[in-house]
């Protein structure tokens, strides 16, 4: 059974930076999407950034150019670098792995909604203050 463990959540000032980390165990074949989702209070969980098995990436429009995903060579660790943080970046950030191959989820896993066929970590809180 896949297990995901996030770390790095913190309280950070607007304009600052933060790095979140995710470690996966029992992944099996590295053909799936990995990514980061976030959920702000009162809002639906949304995909922030994802990486496909071929290394292609996709980002939510609100974070493009500010956030970057980094995956290690073993494809069992996925970091999310958050730069130029804004108030609307606050929320619980979840690491996730798709249970469908990335080859059918579009470039960079752009079609991965997370509503189904997804395994989740427990989440890590990111709080923003101005």
Coordinates of C-alpha atoms in Angstrom, one line a residue:
X1 CA 0.0 0.0 0.0
X2 CA 1.4 3.4 -1.0
X3 CA 2.1 5.7 1.9
X4 CA 2.9 9.4 1.6
X5 CA 4.4 11.6 4.3
X6 CA 4.6 15.3 3.9
X7 CA 6.7 17.8 5.9
X8 CA 7.8 21.4 5.8
X9 CA 4.5 23.2 6.5
X10 CA 5.0 26.4 8.4
X11 CA 3.9 30.0 9.0
X12 CA 5.5 32.3 6.5
X13 CA 5.2 36.0 5.6
X14 CA 3.9 37.1 2.2
X15 CA 6.7 37.4 -0.3
X16 CA 8.6 34.7 1.5
X17 CA 9.6 31.2 0.5
X18 CA 8.9 27.7 1.8
X19 CA 9.8 24.2 0.7
X20 CA 7.5 21.2 1.2
X21 CA 8.7 17.7 1.0
X22 CA 6.9 14.4 0.4
X23 CA 8.4 10.9 0.8
X24 CA 6.6 8.0 -0.7
X25 CA 6.9 4.3 0.2
X26 CA 5.6 1.2 -1.6
X27 CA 5.1 3.1 -4.8
X28 CA 5.9 0.1 -7.0
X29 CA 6.2 1.0 -10.7
X30 CA 7.1 4.7 -11.2
X31 CA 4.5 5.2 -14.0
X32 CA 2.1 7.3 -12.1
X33 CA 1.5 11.0 -11.4
X34 CA 2.8 12.6 -8.3
X35 CA 1.8 16.0 -7.2
X36 CA 0.7 18.5 -4.7
X37 CA -2.8 19.6 -4.0
X38 CA -4.0 22.2 -1.5
X39 CA -7.2 23.0 0.2
X40 CA -8.0 26.4 1.7
X41 CA -10.8 26.8 4.2
X42 CA -14.2 26.7 2.6
X43 CA -12.8 25.8 -0.8
X44 CA -12.4 22.6 -2.8
X45 CA -9.1 20.8 -2.9
X46 CA -7.2 21.8 -6.1
X47 CA -4.1 20.5 -7.8
X48 CA -1.2 22.9 -7.5
X49 CA 1.5 21.1 -9.3
X50 CA 2.1 17.6 -10.7
X51 CA 4.7 15.6 -12.5
X52 CA 4.2 12.7 -14.9
X53 CA 6.3 9.6 -15.2
X54 CA 8.1 11.2 -18.2
X55 CA 9.1 14.2 -16.1
X56 CA 6.5 16.6 -17.6
X57 CA 5.1 19.1 -15.2
X58 CA 1.9 21.1 -14.9
X59 CA 1.0 23.9 -12.6
X60 CA -2.2 25.7 -11.5
X61 CA -2.3 29.1 -13.2
X62 CA -2.2 30.9 -9.9
X63 CA 1.2 29.4 -9.0
X64 CA 2.9 29.2 -12.4
X65 CA 6.2 30.9 -12.2
X66 CA 6.3 30.9 -8.4
X67 CA 6.1 27.3 -7.4
X68 CA 8.3 24.5 -8.7
X69 CA 8.2 20.7 -8.2
X70 CA 11.4 18.7 -7.8
X71 CA 11.4 14.9 -8.0
X72 CA 14.5 12.8 -7.1
X73 CA 16.0 10.1 -9.3
X74 CA 14.2 7.4 -7.4
X75 CA 10.9 9.1 -8.0
X76 CA 10.0 8.5 -4.4
X77 CA 10.5 12.1 -3.1
X78 CA 8.7 15.1 -4.4
X79 CA 9.4 18.6 -3.1
X80 CA 7.4 21.7 -3.8
X81 CA 9.3 25.0 -3.7
X82 CA 7.0 28.0 -3.0
X83 CA 8.4 31.4 -3.8
X84 CA 6.8 34.9 -3.7
X85 CA 4.2 33.5 -1.4
X86 CA 0.8 35.2 -1.4
X87 CA -2.0 35.2 1.2
X88 CA -4.2 33.0 -1.1
X89 CA -1.5 30.3 -1.0
X90 CA -2.6 29.4 2.5
X91 CA -4.1 26.0 3.2
X92 CA -3.4 22.4 3.8
X93 CA -1.0 21.0 1.2
X94 CA -1.4 17.3 0.3
X95 CA 1.0 15.1 -1.5
X96 CA -0.7 12.7 -3.8
X97 CA -0.1 9.8 -6.2
X98 CA -2.5 8.8 -8.9
X99 CA -3.6 5.2 -9.2
X100 CA -3.9 5.7 -13.0
X101 CA -0.9 5.8 -15.3
X102 CA 0.3 9.3 -16.0
X103 CA 0.2 8.4 -19.7
X104 CA -3.6 8.8 -19.7
X105 CA -3.8 11.9 -17.6
X106 CA -2.4 14.4 -20.1
X107 CA 0.8 16.3 -20.3
X108 CA 2.2 16.8 -16.9
X109 CA -0.9 15.1 -15.5
X110 CA -3.0 18.2 -16.3
X111 CA -6.2 16.1 -16.3
X112 CA -5.7 14.7 -12.8
X113 CA -8.4 16.1 -10.7
X114 CA -7.8 14.0 -7.6
X115 CA -11.5 13.2 -7.2
X116 CA -10.9 9.5 -7.7
X117 CA -8.1 7.0 -8.2
X118 CA -5.8 9.0 -5.9
X119 CA -3.8 8.2 -2.8
X120 CA -3.3 11.0 -0.3
X121 CA -0.8 12.0 2.4
X122 CA -2.1 13.4 5.7
X123 CA -1.4 17.0 4.7
X124 CA 0.8 19.8 6.0
X125 CA -0.4 23.2 7.0
X126 CA 0.8 26.4 5.3
X127 CA -0.1 29.6 7.1
X128 CA 0.5 33.0 5.6
X129 CA 0.7 36.3 7.4
X130 CA 1.2 39.8 6.0

